[in-house]
Amino acid sequence: MNEIKDLARGAIERRRQDVIDVGDRILHMPELGFKEYRTAGVAKEFLESLGLAVRDRIALTGLKATLDTGRPGPTVAVMGELDALVVAGHPLADRETGAAHACGHNGQIAGMLAAAIGLSEPAVLAGLCGRVVFIAVPAEEYVEVEYRRDLVRSERLHFLGGKPELVALDELADIHICMMVHLAPMEHRAGVAESNNGCVVKMVRFLGKASHAGGAPHDGVNALNAANLAMQAIHAQRETFRDEDAIRVHPIITRGGDIVNVVPAEVTLETYVRGKTLEAIFDAEAKVDRALKAGAMAVGATVEIETLPGYMPLQNHAELGDLFLANVAGMFGPDSIKKDGHRAGSTDMGDLSHLMPAIHPYMNGITGAGHSVDWTVTDQGAAYVDPGVAMAMTTIDLLGNGGQQGERIVNEFQAPMSRDEYLEVQRAVFRTEAFGPE
Ligand SMILES: [Zn+2]
Ligand SMILES: [Zn+2]
């Protein structure tokens, strides 16, 4: 196995500059979720240059390329996310859309392509069985919610995130194990957390009554006051959240009124409700709904609460995580890796971890804070090349040696949900409720 791993690493290292170039090229063309057509085009071209057949325009912008050994065995997906997010003022932000790669997804695509170089090397492929599917996934960042909700309403999408959409389209039916690498600023080369929060998303509209803010405020119903009271009422829930549930509720007001001399008649707010388990999320979101209604009730406004499915909590597969970290330790030494506990952010890799063995490790090469203006790729080799090497090596662990290890992990895995159960839970989150005076 070590020999095959060395061959894969050597193949990737020989094309090191190409991997760095593609990572940087995508860095400079950030696109938002479900709009990543150009980024997908770059990935497609690269995969085709390796002789892989690519099927694209899956879930609007996603693509898949299959590397088949021709021998029976499990199918491993190596994934990368295509999208950027809006970070106003980021030095590399797109001038028109404000999109910037301040979460490092450009590095994910570079890493996935690097893994494809290593695994498609003929001498490597000859030592493997089963199949590897490279998947460029749209829209992990849960942004531009109204745009995506309209795509759902017009039946162009089932869900608002890329991986849930792939599940809904049954594009992962043939995948047994999946992996990706997310970048993060950290001291260690690589880390794997035990778990991540899941979330639901709320789009909220307070409706009051406009009136002259100076001359006749008594004739109005102030929707901004309703929203402010609701935010306070949400804060009053926080002492009821248990530490172990890692609840995060972080509303923003997206429209606070129209002109200053009119009592605001319509105010909108968005929030996620995150937590470590589905049970904890559903408990917290009921409290959030109650708080939103309390704000409306206090001033006699109406509140419309639209709840949208977010992402499932992530449970990293422990053994896969260990295999991954062992490969990084093999490259950079035993002190280069770290295991973490729970992380409070959310990712739609959580959804896949309910269906199959999945890992979402972190690797470095970055400075600055995630989703901020100072997020910078400082070591392209670490951010673009090494994740590809580590994923190729982990895939070799699974599919080398007759595919025994991969086969065993797949057989032993007890999925928390079937695909049907997953779709039922996520679909049930979609609801709109209105509360107000008769
Ligand atoms: Zn992000
Ligand atoms: Zn991210």
Tab-separated table of C-alpha atoms and ligand atoms in Angstrom:
chain	number	residue	atom	x	y	z
A	1	MET	CA	0.000	0.000	0.000
A	2	ASN	CA	2.789	2.403	0.886
A	3	GLU	CA	4.272	1.859	-2.533
A	4	ILE	CA	0.994	2.793	-4.233
A	5	LYS	CA	0.669	5.821	-1.974
A	6	ASP	CA	4.170	6.957	-2.950
A	7	LEU	CA	3.270	6.583	-6.617
A	8	ALA	CA	0.130	8.690	-6.141
A	9	ARG	CA	2.004	11.343	-4.198
A	10	GLY	CA	4.751	11.423	-6.821
A	11	ALA	CA	2.200	11.864	-9.630
A	12	ILE	CA	0.586	14.774	-7.774
A	13	GLU	CA	3.943	16.376	-6.946
A	14	ARG	CA	4.956	16.253	-10.613
A	15	ARG	CA	1.915	18.385	-11.418
A	16	ARG	CA	2.207	20.538	-8.304
A	17	GLN	CA	2.293	23.799	-10.255
A	18	ASP	CA	-0.844	22.888	-12.247
A	19	VAL	CA	-2.727	22.242	-9.020
A	20	ILE	CA	-1.570	25.553	-7.546
A	21	ASP	CA	-2.527	27.360	-10.745
A	22	VAL	CA	-6.045	25.938	-10.752
A	23	GLY	CA	-6.534	26.750	-7.031
A	24	ASP	CA	-5.449	30.334	-7.655
A	25	ARG	CA	-7.482	30.633	-10.819
A	26	ILE	CA	-10.667	29.734	-8.923
A	27	LEU	CA	-9.645	32.042	-6.059
A	28	HIS	CA	-9.827	34.898	-8.543
A	29	MET	CA	-13.229	33.971	-9.977
A	30	PRO	CA	-15.471	33.558	-6.915
A	31	GLU	CA	-19.068	32.599	-7.679
A	32	LEU	CA	-22.021	32.170	-5.336
A	33	GLY	CA	-23.880	28.912	-4.837
A	34	PHE	CA	-25.916	27.429	-7.696
A	35	LYS	CA	-24.257	29.995	-9.995
A	36	GLU	CA	-20.765	28.425	-10.155
A	37	TYR	CA	-20.848	27.722	-13.885
A	38	ARG	CA	-17.380	29.087	-14.650
A	39	THR	CA	-15.781	27.340	-11.687
A	40	ALA	CA	-17.417	24.073	-12.713
A	41	GLY	CA	-16.083	24.671	-16.217
A	42	VAL	CA	-12.527	24.909	-14.891
A	43	ALA	CA	-12.943	21.680	-12.904
A	44	LYS	CA	-14.486	19.930	-15.890
A	45	GLU	CA	-11.659	20.885	-18.190
A	46	PHE	CA	-9.081	19.654	-15.679
A	47	LEU	CA	-10.825	16.303	-15.096
A	48	GLU	CA	-11.206	15.775	-18.836
A	49	SER	CA	-7.494	16.425	-19.282
A	50	LEU	CA	-6.964	13.379	-17.045
A	51	GLY	CA	-9.045	11.289	-19.432
A	52	LEU	CA	-12.119	11.213	-17.187
A	53	ALA	CA	-15.632	11.512	-18.609
A	54	VAL	CA	-17.479	14.323	-16.846
A	55	ARG	CA	-21.215	14.691	-16.408
A	56	ASP	CA	-22.040	18.282	-15.517
A	57	ARG	CA	-25.001	20.576	-14.769
A	58	ILE	CA	-26.065	18.308	-11.903
A	59	ALA	CA	-28.072	20.330	-9.351
A	60	LEU	CA	-27.579	23.260	-11.766
A	61	THR	CA	-23.792	23.581	-11.505
A	62	GLY	CA	-22.397	20.368	-10.007
A	63	LEU	CA	-20.432	17.686	-11.809
A	64	LYS	CA	-19.322	14.089	-11.441
A	65	ALA	CA	-16.459	12.134	-12.983
A	66	THR	CA	-15.995	8.431	-12.400
A	67	LEU	CA	-12.693	6.582	-12.239
A	68	ASP	CA	-13.477	2.892	-12.609
A	69	THR	CA	-10.845	0.276	-11.834
A	70	GLY	CA	-12.966	-2.332	-13.609
A	71	ARG	CA	-12.754	-4.531	-10.524
A	72	PRO	CA	-15.536	-4.992	-7.992
A	73	GLY	CA	-15.351	-3.024	-4.772
A	74	PRO	CA	-16.825	-0.037	-2.982
A	75	THR	CA	-17.322	3.384	-4.539
A	76	VAL	CA	-15.597	6.283	-2.808
A	77	ALA	CA	-16.565	9.896	-3.501
A	78	VAL	CA	-13.873	12.558	-3.285
A	79	MET	CA	-15.668	15.879	-3.104
A	80	GLY	CA	-14.962	19.581	-3.386
A	81	GLU	CA	-17.332	22.514	-3.003
A	82	LEU	CA	-17.613	25.036	-5.805
A	83	ASP	CA	-19.018	28.118	-4.116
A	84	ALA	CA	-17.794	31.342	-2.547
A	85	LEU	CA	-19.711	33.599	-0.170
A	86	VAL	CA	-20.354	37.333	0.079
A	87	VAL	CA	-17.704	39.144	2.111
A	88	ALA	CA	-17.932	42.863	1.470
A	89	GLY	CA	-14.499	44.458	1.338
A	90	HIS	CA	-12.519	41.251	0.790
A	91	PRO	CA	-9.561	42.232	-1.413
A	92	LEU	CA	-10.376	39.463	-3.916
A	93	ALA	CA	-14.155	39.987	-3.891
A	94	ASP	CA	-15.957	40.050	-7.211
A	95	ARG	CA	-16.826	43.668	-7.902
A	96	GLU	CA	-20.325	42.931	-9.114
A	97	THR	CA	-21.511	40.207	-6.752
A	98	GLY	CA	-19.331	40.773	-3.684
A	99	ALA	CA	-18.477	37.047	-3.739
A	100	ALA	CA	-15.117	36.037	-2.299
A	101	HIS	CA	-13.430	32.729	-1.530
A	102	ALA	CA	-13.218	33.512	2.189
A	103	CYS	CA	-13.991	29.927	3.167
A	104	GLY	CA	-11.343	28.343	0.946
A	105	HIS	CA	-13.612	26.297	-1.316
A	106	ASN	CA	-11.274	27.106	-4.207
A	107	GLY	CA	-8.745	24.967	-2.330
A	108	GLN	CA	-11.285	22.170	-2.068
A	109	ILE	CA	-11.629	21.974	-5.841
A	110	ALA	CA	-7.846	22.111	-6.261
A	111	GLY	CA	-7.481	19.326	-3.676
A	112	MET	CA	-10.093	17.191	-5.384
A	113	LEU	CA	-8.349	17.635	-8.744
A	114	ALA	CA	-4.985	16.803	-7.140
A	115	ALA	CA	-6.488	13.579	-5.767
A	116	ALA	CA	-7.767	12.816	-9.276
A	117	ILE	CA	-4.238	13.202	-10.652
A	118	GLY	CA	-2.841	10.771	-8.098
A	119	LEU	CA	-5.551	8.144	-8.340
A	120	SER	CA	-5.818	8.134	-12.131
A	121	GLU	CA	-2.079	7.446	-12.454
A	122	PRO	CA	-2.093	4.043	-14.240
A	123	ALA	CA	0.262	2.343	-11.778
A	124	VAL	CA	-1.914	3.509	-8.890
A	125	LEU	CA	-5.188	2.556	-10.531
A	126	ALA	CA	-3.800	-0.937	-11.222
A	127	GLY	CA	-3.474	-1.478	-7.472
A	128	LEU	CA	-7.043	-0.482	-6.610
A	129	CYS	CA	-10.494	-1.930	-6.957
A	130	GLY	CA	-13.977	-0.424	-6.953
A	131	ARG	CA	-14.544	3.107	-8.186
A	132	VAL	CA	-13.702	6.661	-7.251
A	133	VAL	CA	-16.190	9.387	-8.120
A	134	PHE	CA	-14.980	12.979	-8.092
A	135	ILE	CA	-17.862	15.309	-7.307
A	136	ALA	CA	-17.780	19.094	-7.510
A	137	VAL	CA	-20.695	20.103	-5.318
A	138	PRO	CA	-22.603	23.396	-5.625
A	139	ALA	CA	-23.732	25.740	-2.898
A	140	GLU	CA	-22.475	24.732	0.537
A	141	GLU	CA	-22.664	28.260	1.941
A	142	TYR	CA	-26.305	28.892	2.855
A	143	VAL	CA	-26.588	32.393	1.375
A	144	GLU	CA	-28.882	34.305	-0.989
A	145	VAL	CA	-31.714	32.490	0.706
A	146	GLU	CA	-34.500	34.301	-1.151
A	147	TYR	CA	-32.947	33.513	-4.531
A	148	ARG	CA	-32.676	29.826	-3.655
A	149	ARG	CA	-36.113	29.691	-2.087
A	150	ASP	CA	-37.514	30.994	-5.352
A	151	LEU	CA	-35.631	28.239	-7.205
A	152	VAL	CA	-37.315	25.733	-4.873
A	153	ARG	CA	-40.712	27.356	-5.393
A	154	SER	CA	-40.266	27.173	-9.158
A	155	GLU	CA	-39.214	23.521	-8.794
A	156	ARG	CA	-35.742	23.997	-10.188
A	157	LEU	CA	-34.339	22.800	-6.848
A	158	HIS	CA	-35.641	20.600	-4.026
A	159	PHE	CA	-33.398	22.057	-1.328
A	160	LEU	CA	-31.303	25.158	-0.756
A	161	GLY	CA	-27.940	23.420	-0.323
A	162	GLY	CA	-25.857	21.454	-2.802
A	163	LYS	CA	-25.445	18.123	-1.035
A	164	PRO	CA	-29.095	17.808	0.062
A	165	GLU	CA	-29.970	18.526	-3.561
A	166	LEU	CA	-27.656	15.737	-4.768
A	167	VAL	CA	-29.423	13.361	-2.376
A	168	ALA	CA	-32.852	14.493	-3.571
A	169	LEU	CA	-31.749	13.913	-7.175
A	170	ASP	CA	-30.490	10.453	-6.131
A	171	GLU	CA	-27.061	11.322	-7.504
A	172	LEU	CA	-25.339	9.631	-4.553
A	173	ALA	CA	-27.146	6.313	-4.837
A	174	ASP	CA	-23.987	4.587	-6.039
A	175	ILE	CA	-21.637	6.149	-3.446
A	176	HIS	CA	-20.621	4.100	-0.382
A	177	ILE	CA	-18.128	6.413	1.357
A	178	CYS	CA	-17.475	10.125	0.928
A	179	MET	CA	-14.735	12.517	1.886
A	180	MET	CA	-13.644	16.102	1.381
A	181	VAL	CA	-11.171	18.469	3.027
A	182	HIS	CA	-12.088	21.919	4.318
A	183	LEU	CA	-9.387	24.533	4.852
A	184	ALA	CA	-8.977	26.355	8.149
A	185	PRO	CA	-6.383	28.589	9.740
A	186	MET	CA	-4.676	26.400	12.327
A	187	GLU	CA	-1.356	25.420	13.736
A	188	HIS	CA	-1.619	21.744	12.782
A	189	ARG	CA	-1.472	20.373	9.259
A	190	ALA	CA	-4.753	18.521	9.688
A	191	GLY	CA	-7.530	18.018	12.176
A	192	VAL	CA	-10.725	16.001	12.399
A	193	ALA	CA	-13.543	17.035	14.716
A	194	GLU	CA	-15.915	14.568	16.272
A	195	SER	CA	-18.987	16.455	15.117
A	196	ASN	CA	-20.464	19.726	13.844
A	197	ASN	CA	-23.753	21.510	14.502
A	198	GLY	CA	-26.707	21.163	12.178
A	199	CYS	CA	-29.199	23.977	11.551
A	200	VAL	CA	-32.568	25.169	10.322
A	201	VAL	CA	-33.064	28.555	8.686
A	202	LYS	CA	-35.816	31.103	9.322
A	203	MET	CA	-36.979	33.936	7.091
A	204	VAL	CA	-39.188	36.241	9.129
A	205	ARG	CA	-41.433	39.143	8.150
A	206	PHE	CA	-43.033	41.518	10.671
A	207	LEU	CA	-45.985	43.417	9.247
A	208	GLY	CA	-47.312	46.532	10.965
A	209	LYS	CA	-48.974	49.672	9.726
A	210	ALA	CA	-47.294	52.747	8.278
A	211	SER	CA	-48.091	56.199	9.575
A	212	HIS	CA	-46.364	59.562	9.920
A	213	ALA	CA	-43.543	58.999	12.387
A	214	GLY	CA	-43.792	62.537	13.782
A	215	GLY	CA	-47.390	63.567	13.250
A	216	ALA	CA	-49.305	60.349	13.851
A	217	PRO	CA	-47.229	57.489	15.277
A	218	HIS	CA	-50.289	56.502	17.344
A	219	ASP	CA	-51.996	55.512	14.080
A	220	GLY	CA	-49.182	53.113	13.141
A	221	VAL	CA	-48.061	49.638	14.166
A	222	ASN	CA	-44.287	49.641	14.383
A	223	ALA	CA	-42.889	46.487	12.806
A	224	LEU	CA	-39.345	47.432	13.834
A	225	ASN	CA	-40.402	47.530	17.484
A	226	ALA	CA	-41.942	44.092	17.032
A	227	ALA	CA	-38.643	42.808	15.598
A	228	ASN	CA	-36.580	44.404	18.372
A	229	LEU	CA	-38.783	42.874	21.054
A	230	ALA	CA	-38.549	39.516	19.273
A	231	MET	CA	-34.747	39.722	19.301
A	232	GLN	CA	-34.805	40.466	23.023
A	233	ALA	CA	-37.190	37.592	23.571
A	234	ILE	CA	-34.775	35.310	21.667
A	235	HIS	CA	-31.940	36.460	23.924
A	236	ALA	CA	-34.103	35.611	26.933
A	237	GLN	CA	-34.153	31.978	25.720
A	238	ARG	CA	-30.388	31.624	25.847
A	239	GLU	CA	-30.181	30.626	29.505
A	240	THR	CA	-32.456	27.696	28.673
A	241	PHE	CA	-30.059	26.280	26.075
A	242	ARG	CA	-27.936	23.465	27.462
A	243	ASP	CA	-24.162	23.714	26.959
A	244	GLU	CA	-24.024	20.203	25.516
A	245	ASP	CA	-26.502	21.151	22.766
A	246	ALA	CA	-24.224	23.935	21.434
A	247	ILE	CA	-27.227	26.005	20.314
A	248	ARG	CA	-26.437	29.040	18.192
A	249	VAL	CA	-29.148	31.563	17.231
A	250	HIS	CA	-27.840	34.643	15.415
A	251	PRO	CA	-30.544	36.741	13.785
A	252	ILE	CA	-29.895	39.697	11.514
A	253	ILE	CA	-32.387	42.355	10.414
A	254	THR	CA	-32.307	42.466	6.638
A	255	ARG	CA	-34.832	45.283	6.229
A	256	GLY	CA	-35.398	47.689	9.089
A	257	GLY	CA	-37.840	50.146	7.557
A	258	ASP	CA	-38.017	52.237	4.426
A	259	ILE	CA	-37.795	55.934	5.239
A	260	VAL	CA	-37.135	57.513	8.561
A	261	ASN	CA	-40.251	59.654	8.812
A	262	VAL	CA	-42.625	56.741	8.389
A	263	VAL	CA	-43.393	54.165	11.096
A	264	PRO	CA	-41.909	50.921	9.670
A	265	ALA	CA	-44.678	48.754	8.285
A	266	GLU	CA	-42.485	45.869	7.142
A	267	VAL	CA	-39.320	44.569	8.749
A	268	THR	CA	-37.548	41.370	7.785
A	269	LEU	CA	-35.166	39.217	9.743
A	270	GLU	CA	-33.209	36.048	8.995
A	271	THR	CA	-31.697	33.595	11.391
A	272	TYR	CA	-30.186	30.160	11.654
A	273	VAL	CA	-30.957	27.973	14.628
A	274	ARG	CA	-28.024	25.602	15.070
A	275	GLY	CA	-27.473	22.728	17.432
A	276	LYS	CA	-25.671	19.468	18.006
A	277	THR	CA	-28.665	17.173	17.553
A	278	LEU	CA	-31.885	17.382	15.569
A	279	GLU	CA	-33.822	17.160	18.821
A	280	ALA	CA	-31.969	20.144	20.286
A	281	ILE	CA	-32.410	22.157	17.070
A	282	PHE	CA	-36.164	21.513	16.954
A	283	ASP	CA	-36.499	22.388	20.645
A	284	ALA	CA	-34.612	25.670	20.197
A	285	GLU	CA	-36.443	26.671	17.037
A	286	ALA	CA	-39.803	26.269	18.804
A	287	LYS	CA	-38.542	28.751	21.411
A	288	VAL	CA	-37.399	31.095	18.651
A	289	ASP	CA	-40.847	30.941	17.031
A	290	ARG	CA	-42.430	31.717	20.390
A	291	ALA	CA	-40.126	34.708	20.826
A	292	LEU	CA	-40.906	35.999	17.328
A	293	LYS	CA	-44.626	35.812	18.046
A	294	ALA	CA	-44.150	37.563	21.398
A	295	GLY	CA	-42.567	40.524	19.619
A	296	ALA	CA	-45.479	40.756	17.196
A	297	MET	CA	-48.075	40.345	19.921
A	298	ALA	CA	-46.640	43.109	22.079
A	299	VAL	CA	-47.271	45.788	19.482
A	300	GLY	CA	-50.181	44.231	17.590
A	301	ALA	CA	-48.175	43.376	14.482
A	302	THR	CA	-48.352	40.239	12.389
A	303	VAL	CA	-45.358	37.946	11.971
A	304	GLU	CA	-44.825	35.472	9.148
A	305	ILE	CA	-42.236	32.815	9.895
A	306	GLU	CA	-40.913	30.734	7.021
A	307	THR	CA	-38.784	27.826	8.205
A	308	LEU	CA	-36.424	26.198	5.710
A	309	PRO	CA	-34.375	23.016	6.034
A	310	GLY	CA	-30.722	23.731	6.729
A	311	TYR	CA	-28.104	21.063	7.331
A	312	MET	CA	-27.992	17.965	9.482
A	313	PRO	CA	-25.474	17.735	12.334
A	314	LEU	CA	-22.206	16.167	11.129
A	315	GLN	CA	-20.804	13.044	12.681
A	316	ASN	CA	-17.370	12.361	11.266
A	317	HIS	CA	-16.735	8.638	10.780
A	318	ALA	CA	-14.135	7.905	13.463
A	319	GLU	CA	-12.189	5.208	11.639
A	320	LEU	CA	-12.095	7.118	8.363
A	321	GLY	CA	-10.921	10.157	10.306
A	322	ASP	CA	-8.125	8.117	11.854
A	323	LEU	CA	-7.045	6.781	8.457
A	324	PHE	CA	-6.958	10.290	7.083
A	325	LEU	CA	-4.947	11.671	10.002
A	326	ALA	CA	-2.524	8.737	9.881
A	327	ASN	CA	-1.757	9.613	6.264
A	328	VAL	CA	-1.069	13.242	7.172
A	329	ALA	CA	1.074	12.109	10.122
A	330	GLY	CA	2.967	9.887	7.679
A	331	MET	CA	3.766	12.939	5.556
A	332	PHE	CA	4.447	15.539	8.239
A	333	GLY	CA	5.040	13.695	11.494
A	334	PRO	CA	2.931	12.740	14.504
A	335	ASP	CA	2.690	16.316	15.820
A	336	SER	CA	1.123	17.578	12.609
A	337	ILE	CA	-2.368	16.254	13.389
A	338	LYS	CA	-5.074	17.008	15.894
A	339	LYS	CA	-8.402	15.536	16.926
A	340	ASP	CA	-11.100	17.964	18.002
A	341	GLY	CA	-14.369	17.647	19.837
A	342	HIS	CA	-17.513	19.392	18.673
A	343	ARG	CA	-17.556	22.377	16.315
A	344	ALA	CA	-20.483	24.804	16.273
A	345	GLY	CA	-20.434	25.646	12.552
A	346	SER	CA	-22.601	23.719	10.100
A	347	THR	CA	-21.959	21.961	6.807
A	348	ASP	CA	-24.108	19.893	4.489
A	349	MET	CA	-21.495	17.155	4.776
A	350	GLY	CA	-23.564	16.502	7.924
A	351	ASP	CA	-26.434	15.388	5.722
A	352	LEU	CA	-24.236	12.830	3.998
A	353	SER	CA	-22.877	11.571	7.329
A	354	HIS	CA	-26.431	10.417	8.096
A	355	LEU	CA	-26.416	8.234	5.003
A	356	MET	CA	-22.894	6.830	4.666
A	357	PRO	CA	-19.446	6.904	6.289
A	358	ALA	CA	-18.230	10.462	5.720
A	359	ILE	CA	-15.376	12.712	6.797
A	360	HIS	CA	-14.914	16.467	6.700
A	361	PRO	CA	-11.372	17.058	7.998
A	362	TYR	CA	-9.622	20.421	8.078
A	363	MET	CA	-6.202	21.264	6.678
A	364	ASN	CA	-4.181	24.475	6.843
A	365	GLY	CA	-2.356	26.831	4.488
A	366	ILE	CA	-4.580	29.764	5.476
A	367	THR	CA	-4.351	32.811	7.702
A	368	GLY	CA	-7.186	35.066	8.817
A	369	ALA	CA	-10.643	34.262	10.082
A	370	GLY	CA	-13.157	32.237	8.091
A	371	HIS	CA	-15.785	34.339	6.259
A	372	SER	CA	-13.776	37.525	6.913
A	373	VAL	CA	-11.852	40.084	4.865
A	374	ASP	CA	-8.472	38.844	6.093
A	375	TRP	CA	-8.901	35.199	4.983
A	376	THR	CA	-5.810	34.587	2.849
A	377	VAL	CA	-4.158	31.573	1.267
A	378	THR	CA	-0.591	31.802	2.545
A	379	ASP	CA	0.750	28.371	1.620
A	380	GLN	CA	-0.619	27.099	-1.660
A	381	GLY	CA	1.088	23.745	-1.346
A	382	ALA	CA	-0.536	23.130	2.038
A	383	ALA	CA	-3.929	24.455	0.948
A	384	TYR	CA	-4.209	22.988	-2.563
A	385	VAL	CA	-1.762	20.115	-2.999
A	386	ASP	CA	-1.494	18.354	0.377
A	387	PRO	CA	-5.275	17.842	0.826
A	388	GLY	CA	-5.272	16.056	-2.534
A	389	VAL	CA	-2.386	13.825	-1.482
A	390	ALA	CA	-4.082	13.008	1.836
A	391	MET	CA	-7.411	12.182	0.153
A	392	ALA	CA	-5.672	10.050	-2.493
A	393	MET	CA	-3.823	8.117	0.222
A	394	THR	CA	-7.000	7.605	2.250
A	395	THR	CA	-8.779	6.360	-0.864
A	396	ILE	CA	-5.885	3.929	-1.413
A	397	ASP	CA	-6.381	2.677	2.171
A	398	LEU	CA	-10.005	1.959	1.298
A	399	LEU	CA	-9.679	0.563	-2.221
A	400	GLY	CA	-6.198	-0.973	-2.197
A	401	ASN	CA	-5.483	-4.484	-0.969
A	402	GLY	CA	-8.602	-5.898	-2.617
A	403	GLY	CA	-10.763	-3.132	-1.145
A	404	GLN	CA	-11.011	-5.052	2.134
A	405	GLN	CA	-10.871	-2.067	4.436
A	406	GLY	CA	-13.399	-0.036	2.449
A	407	GLU	CA	-15.715	-3.023	2.197
A	408	ARG	CA	-15.575	-3.651	5.947
A	409	ILE	CA	-16.227	0.003	6.830
A	410	VAL	CA	-19.231	0.079	4.502
A	411	ASN	CA	-20.611	-3.192	5.875
A	412	GLU	CA	-20.163	-2.204	9.507
A	413	PHE	CA	-21.680	1.253	9.106
A	414	GLN	CA	-25.113	1.666	10.610
A	415	ALA	CA	-26.667	4.601	8.835
A	416	PRO	CA	-28.641	6.856	11.190
A	417	MET	CA	-31.196	7.304	8.403
A	418	SER	CA	-32.227	5.818	5.087
A	419	ARG	CA	-32.399	8.196	2.135
A	420	ASP	CA	-36.207	8.183	2.368
A	421	GLU	CA	-36.144	8.968	6.077
A	422	TYR	CA	-33.621	11.745	5.494
A	423	LEU	CA	-35.748	13.303	2.752
A	424	GLU	CA	-38.837	13.058	4.936
A	425	VAL	CA	-37.160	14.819	7.883
A	426	GLN	CA	-35.742	17.591	5.706
A	427	ARG	CA	-38.932	18.110	3.690
A	428	ALA	CA	-40.954	18.350	6.907
A	429	VAL	CA	-38.923	21.404	7.948
A	430	PHE	CA	-40.434	23.516	5.115
A	431	ARG	CA	-43.338	25.455	6.615
A	432	THR	CA	-44.781	28.968	6.797
A	433	GLU	CA	-46.767	30.211	9.735
A	434	ALA	CA	-48.505	33.543	10.259
A	435	PHE	CA	-49.358	34.925	13.698
A	436	GLY	CA	-51.112	38.171	14.473
A	437	PRO	CA	-54.262	39.960	15.523
A	438	GLU	CA	-57.531	38.564	14.197
B	1	ZN	ZN	-18.036	28.789	4.993
B	2	ZN	ZN	-16.718	26.360	3.834
